[in-house]
PDB file of C-alpha atoms in Angstrom:
ATOM      1  CA  MET A  25       0.046  -0.023  -0.036  1.00  0.00           C
ATOM      2  CA  ASN A  26       3.036   2.616   0.837  1.00  0.00           C
ATOM      3  CA  ASP A  27       4.836   1.776  -1.904  1.00  0.00           C
ATOM      4  CA  THR A  28       8.851   2.320  -1.986  1.00  0.00           C
ATOM      5  CA  ALA A  29      10.845   2.325  -4.701  1.00  0.00           C
ATOM      6  CA  GLY A  30      14.129   1.006  -4.707  1.00  0.00           C
ATOM      7  CA  PRO A  31      16.259  -1.118  -2.086  1.00  0.00           C
ATOM      8  CA  LEU A  32      15.382  -0.314   0.975  1.00  0.00           C
ATOM      9  CA  PRO A  33      19.680  -0.076   2.282  1.00  0.00           C
ATOM     10  CA  ALA A  34      20.458   1.756   4.984  1.00  0.00           C
ATOM     11  CA  SER A  35      23.807   3.495   2.198  1.00  0.00           C
ATOM     12  CA  SER A  36      23.874   4.154  -0.181  1.00  0.00           C
ATOM     13  CA  ALA A  37      27.058   4.679  -2.650  1.00  0.00           C
ATOM     14  CA  SER A  38      25.335   5.984  -5.718  1.00  0.00           C
ATOM     15  CA  GLY A  39      23.583   8.722  -3.348  1.00  0.00           C
ATOM     16  CA  ALA A  40      19.613   7.177  -4.659  1.00  0.00           C
ATOM     17  CA  ALA A  41      17.427   5.897  -1.906  1.00  0.00           C
ATOM     18  CA  PRO A  42      14.207   5.026  -1.129  1.00  0.00           C
ATOM     19  CA  THR A  43      11.003   6.991  -2.056  1.00  0.00           C
ATOM     20  CA  PHE A  44       7.808   6.913   0.491  1.00  0.00           C
ATOM     21  CA  ARG A  45       4.677   7.664  -1.833  1.00  0.00           C
ATOM     22  CA  LEU A  46       1.330   6.945   0.030  1.00  0.00           C
ATOM     23  CA  GLY A  47      -0.568   4.038  -1.863  1.00  0.00           C
ATOM     24  CA  VAL A  48      -4.183   4.758  -3.897  1.00  0.00           C
ATOM     25  CA  MET A  49      -5.407   2.965  -0.463  1.00  0.00           C
ATOM     26  CA  GLN A  50      -4.199   5.203   1.872  1.00  0.00           C
ATOM     27  CA  ILE A  51      -5.788   8.035  -0.307  1.00  0.00           C
ATOM     28  CA  ALA A  52      -8.415   7.108  -0.707  1.00  0.00           C
ATOM     29  CA  ALA A  53      -9.631   5.104   2.289  1.00  0.00           C
ATOM     30  CA  PRO A  54      -9.667   8.641   4.429  1.00  0.00           C
ATOM     31  CA  VAL A  55     -11.817  10.073   2.177  1.00  0.00           C
ATOM     32  CA  LEU A  56     -14.091   7.523   1.565  1.00  0.00           C
ATOM     33  CA  GLY A  57     -15.225   7.142   5.076  1.00  0.00           C
ATOM     34  CA  GLY A  58     -14.891  10.924   5.728  1.00  0.00           C
ATOM     35  CA  MET A  59     -18.098  10.982   2.594  1.00  0.00           C
ATOM     36  CA  LEU A  60     -19.687   7.526   4.225  1.00  0.00           C
ATOM     37  CA  VAL A  61     -20.220   9.406   7.867  1.00  0.00           C
ATOM     38  CA  GLY A  62     -20.643  13.126   6.209  1.00  0.00           C
ATOM     39  CA  THR A  63     -23.569  11.016   3.784  1.00  0.00           C
ATOM     40  CA  ALA A  64     -25.200   9.437   7.082  1.00  0.00           C
ATOM     41  CA  LEU A  65     -25.010  12.757   9.462  1.00  0.00           C
ATOM     42  CA  ALA A  66     -26.901  14.460   6.016  1.00  0.00           C
ATOM     43  CA  TYR A  67     -29.612  12.167   6.401  1.00  0.00           C
ATOM     44  CA  VAL A  68     -29.947  11.812  10.380  1.00  0.00           C
ATOM     45  CA  LEU A  69     -30.091  15.941  10.069  1.00  0.00           C
ATOM     46  CA  VAL A  70     -32.469  15.872   7.472  1.00  0.00           C
ATOM     47  CA  ALA A  71     -34.267  12.830   9.631  1.00  0.00           C
ATOM     48  CA  ALA A  72     -33.831  15.344  12.856  1.00  0.00           C
ATOM     49  CA  THR A  73     -35.598  18.210  11.336  1.00  0.00           C
ATOM     50  CA  GLY A  74     -39.014  16.608  10.024  1.00  0.00           C
ATOM     51  CA  GLY A  75     -38.146  16.697   6.811  1.00  0.00           C
ATOM     52  CA  ARG A  76     -37.134  13.190   4.195  1.00  0.00           C
ATOM     53  CA  MET A  77     -34.496  12.259   2.106  1.00  0.00           C
ATOM     54  CA  THR A  78     -34.839  10.216  -1.253  1.00  0.00           C
ATOM     55  CA  ALA A  79     -33.967   7.087  -1.994  1.00  0.00           C
ATOM     56  CA  GLY A  80     -31.920   9.214  -4.754  1.00  0.00           C
ATOM     57  CA  GLU A  81     -31.106  11.901  -3.312  1.00  0.00           C
ATOM     58  CA  LEU A  82     -29.575   9.417  -0.790  1.00  0.00           C
ATOM     59  CA  TRP A  83     -27.897   7.328  -3.764  1.00  0.00           C
ATOM     60  CA  ALA A  84     -26.273  11.500  -5.238  1.00  0.00           C
ATOM     61  CA  PHE A  85     -24.659  11.480  -1.757  1.00  0.00           C
ATOM     62  CA  VAL A  86     -23.567   7.461  -1.587  1.00  0.00           C
ATOM     63  CA  SER A  87     -22.227   8.409  -5.453  1.00  0.00           C
ATOM     64  CA  ALA A  88     -20.641  11.240  -4.999  1.00  0.00           C
ATOM     65  CA  GLY A  89     -18.095   9.275  -1.795  1.00  0.00           C
ATOM     66  CA  VAL A  90     -17.193   6.479  -4.200  1.00  0.00           C
ATOM     67  CA  PHE A  91     -16.099   9.458  -7.018  1.00  0.00           C
ATOM     68  CA  ALA A  92     -14.197  11.185  -4.721  1.00  0.00           C
ATOM     69  CA  SER A  93     -12.166   8.404  -3.109  1.00  0.00           C
ATOM     70  CA  VAL A  94     -12.236   7.170  -7.202  1.00  0.00           C
ATOM     71  CA  VAL A  95     -10.700  10.450  -8.533  1.00  0.00           C
ATOM     72  CA  VAL A  96      -9.311  12.059  -5.315  1.00  0.00           C
ATOM     73  CA  PRO A  97      -5.609   9.174  -5.061  1.00  0.00           C
ATOM     74  CA  ALA A  98      -5.112  10.480  -8.761  1.00  0.00           C
ATOM     75  CA  MET A  99      -5.208  13.649  -8.716  1.00  0.00           C
ATOM     76  CA  PRO A 100      -2.480  15.102  -8.016  1.00  0.00           C
ATOM     77  CA  PRO A 101      -0.090  16.800  -6.151  1.00  0.00           C
ATOM     78  CA  HIS A 102       1.712  12.940  -4.862  1.00  0.00           C
ATOM     79  CA  TYR A 103       3.679  14.054  -2.320  1.00  0.00           C
ATOM     80  CA  SER A 104       6.468  11.121  -1.593  1.00  0.00           C
ATOM     81  CA  VAL A 105       9.830  11.047   0.991  1.00  0.00           C
ATOM     82  CA  GLU A 106      13.032  10.864  -0.936  1.00  0.00           C
ATOM     83  CA  LEU A 107      16.194  10.011   0.807  1.00  0.00           C
ATOM     84  CA  TYR A 108      19.262  11.175  -0.868  1.00  0.00           C
ATOM     85  CA  ASP A 109      23.164  11.638   1.070  1.00  0.00           C
ATOM     86  CA  ASP A 110      22.745  14.497   1.528  1.00  0.00           C
ATOM     87  CA  CYS A 111      19.289  15.318   2.597  1.00  0.00           C
ATOM     88  CA  LEU A 112      15.855  14.628   2.561  1.00  0.00           C
ATOM     89  CA  VAL A 113      13.506  15.666  -0.085  1.00  0.00           C
ATOM     90  CA  LEU A 114       9.666  16.210   0.723  1.00  0.00           C
ATOM     91  CA  ARG A 115       7.593  15.916  -1.996  1.00  0.00           C
ATOM     92  CA  GLY A 116       3.833  17.374  -2.700  1.00  0.00           C
ATOM     93  CA  GLY A 117       2.810  20.790  -4.646  1.00  0.00           C
ATOM     94  CA  ARG A 118       6.033  21.966  -4.084  1.00  0.00           C
ATOM     95  CA  ARG A 119       9.737  20.998  -3.137  1.00  0.00           C
ATOM     96  CA  ARG A 120      11.681  20.517  -0.230  1.00  0.00           C
ATOM     97  CA  ASP A 121      14.990  19.762   0.830  1.00  0.00           C
ATOM     98  CA  ILE A 122      15.967  19.187   4.049  1.00  0.00           C
ATOM     99  CA  PRO A 123      19.324  18.597   4.995  1.00  0.00           C
ATOM    100  CA  TRP A 124      20.428  15.357   7.039  1.00  0.00           C
ATOM    101  CA  ARG A 125      22.931  18.594   9.394  1.00  0.00           C
ATOM    102  CA  ASP A 126      19.529  20.661   9.759  1.00  0.00           C
ATOM    103  CA  VAL A 127      17.053  17.260  11.473  1.00  0.00           C
ATOM    104  CA  ILE A 128      17.788  16.173  15.284  1.00  0.00           C
ATOM    105  CA  GLY A 129      14.986  14.467  15.550  1.00  0.00           C
ATOM    106  CA  LEU A 130      12.940  11.645  13.924  1.00  0.00           C
ATOM    107  CA  GLU A 131       9.295  10.907  16.494  1.00  0.00           C
ATOM    108  CA  VAL A 132       7.124   8.725  15.179  1.00  0.00           C
ATOM    109  CA  ARG A 133       3.680   9.858  16.475  1.00  0.00           C
ATOM    110  CA  LYS A 134       0.550   8.314  16.770  1.00  0.00           C
ATOM    111  CA  THR A 135      -2.390  10.291  15.896  1.00  0.00           C
ATOM    112  CA  ALA A 136      -6.407   9.594  15.416  1.00  0.00           C
ATOM    113  CA  GLY A 137      -4.297   5.680  15.772  1.00  0.00           C
ATOM    114  CA  VAL A 138      -2.459   6.499  12.633  1.00  0.00           C
ATOM    115  CA  ARG A 139       1.183   6.475  13.106  1.00  0.00           C
ATOM    116  CA  THR A 140       3.508   9.110  11.142  1.00  0.00           C
ATOM    117  CA  VAL A 141       7.230  10.056  10.966  1.00  0.00           C
ATOM    118  CA  VAL A 142       7.098  13.624  12.298  1.00  0.00           C
ATOM    119  CA  ILE A 143      11.068  15.198  12.109  1.00  0.00           C
ATOM    120  CA  ARG A 144      12.686  18.050  13.938  1.00  0.00           C
ATOM    121  CA  VAL A 145      15.244  20.215  12.834  1.00  0.00           C
ATOM    122  CA  SER A 146      17.228  22.810  14.098  1.00  0.00           C
ATOM    123  CA  ASP A 147      15.683  25.670  14.110  1.00  0.00           C
ATOM    124  CA  GLY A 148      12.529  23.935  16.380  1.00  0.00           C
ATOM    125  CA  ARG A 149       9.784  23.104  13.856  1.00  0.00           C
ATOM    126  CA  ARG A 150       8.454  19.577  13.113  1.00  0.00           C
ATOM    127  CA  ILE A 151       7.494  18.538   9.807  1.00  0.00           C
ATOM    128  CA  PRO A 152       4.816  15.515   9.759  1.00  0.00           C
ATOM    129  CA  LEU A 153       5.973  13.702   6.678  1.00  0.00           C
ATOM    130  CA  ARG A 154       3.462  12.288   4.584  1.00  0.00           C
ATOM    131  CA  ALA A 155       4.605   9.178   3.933  1.00  0.00           C
ATOM    132  CA  PRO A 156       4.938   6.687   4.962  1.00  0.00           C
ATOM    133  CA  MET A 157       2.179   5.827   7.365  1.00  0.00           C
ATOM    134  CA  SER A 158       0.799   2.918   9.004  1.00  0.00           C
ATOM    135  CA  LEU A 159      -2.813   3.528   7.685  1.00  0.00           C
ATOM    136  CA  LEU A 160      -3.241   0.520   5.271  1.00  0.00           C
ATOM    137  CA  ASP A 161       0.752  -0.145   5.897  1.00  0.00           C
ATOM    138  CA  ARG A 162       2.071  -3.866   7.261  1.00  0.00           C
ATOM    139  CA  ARG A 163       5.812  -2.196   6.836  1.00  0.00           C
ATOM    140  CA  PHE A 164       5.204   1.202   8.473  1.00  0.00           C
ATOM    141  CA  ASP A 165       7.324   0.341  11.800  1.00  0.00           C
ATOM    142  CA  ALA A 166      10.358  -1.265   9.069  1.00  0.00           C
ATOM    143  CA  LYS A 167      10.136   2.068   6.798  1.00  0.00           C
ATOM    144  CA  ALA A 168      10.633   3.900   9.946  1.00  0.00           C
ATOM    145  CA  GLN A 169      13.566   1.887  11.161  1.00  0.00           C
ATOM    146  CA  ILE A 170      14.994   3.511   7.136  1.00  0.00           C
ATOM    147  CA  LEU A 171      13.938   7.167   7.656  1.00  0.00           C
ATOM    148  CA  MET A 172      16.034   6.657  10.920  1.00  0.00           C
ATOM    149  CA  ASP A 173      18.538   3.661   9.933  1.00  0.00           C
ATOM    150  CA  TRP A 174      19.949   6.592   6.773  1.00  0.00           C
ATOM    151  CA  TRP A 175      19.933   9.316   9.381  1.00  0.00           C
ATOM    152  CA  THR A 176      21.762   8.325  12.072  1.00  0.00           C
ATOM    153  CA  ALA A 177      24.493   6.912   9.231  1.00  0.00           C
ATOM    154  CA  ARG A 178      24.493  10.886   8.068  1.00  0.00           C
ATOM    155  CA  GLY A 179      25.786  12.135  11.681  1.00  0.00           C
ATOM    156  CA  GLY A 180      22.019  12.360  13.444  1.00  0.00           C
ATOM    157  CA  GLY A 181      20.950   9.861  15.660  1.00  0.00           C
ATOM    158  CA  PRO A 182      20.668   9.106  19.311  1.00  0.00           C
ATOM    159  CA  ASP A 183      24.636   9.388  19.452  1.00  0.00           C
ATOM    160  CA  ARG A 184      24.756  12.450  18.123  1.00  0.00           C
ATOM    161  CA  VAL A 185      27.678  15.328  19.835  1.00  0.00           C
TER     162      VAL A 185
END
């Protein structure tokens, strides 16, 4: 689900390294879930106010949710995290290079049952990474460890002086 491109070594002679991307289901599942909850809420609100929702209106709500869960994952930007020997590259609406020397911490954070990696940089900011993410990804722990290994191999990590 959460794709990586290339091998998953802790170091690379060529400088190229893994790329972490969200899988289609990791993008579609929250959209579909949100649309279904929204549809149910709309139905409850209509019922609570004494109105009625026809089968056609309910079908329109559900169809919009299914359509959105198919279309949204196909739309740009595609977020990814790329590892290189000198920096961590975040791609999305724009490219953002974060030199490894500026990364002072990596941590795994859990929000609403979904674990993500957050990096701390030398200016005090905390930057949550969109990938890898534990939602529908059994290899999340291995991918988080790869990020930690790359950071440690490039002068960071718990033993940093």
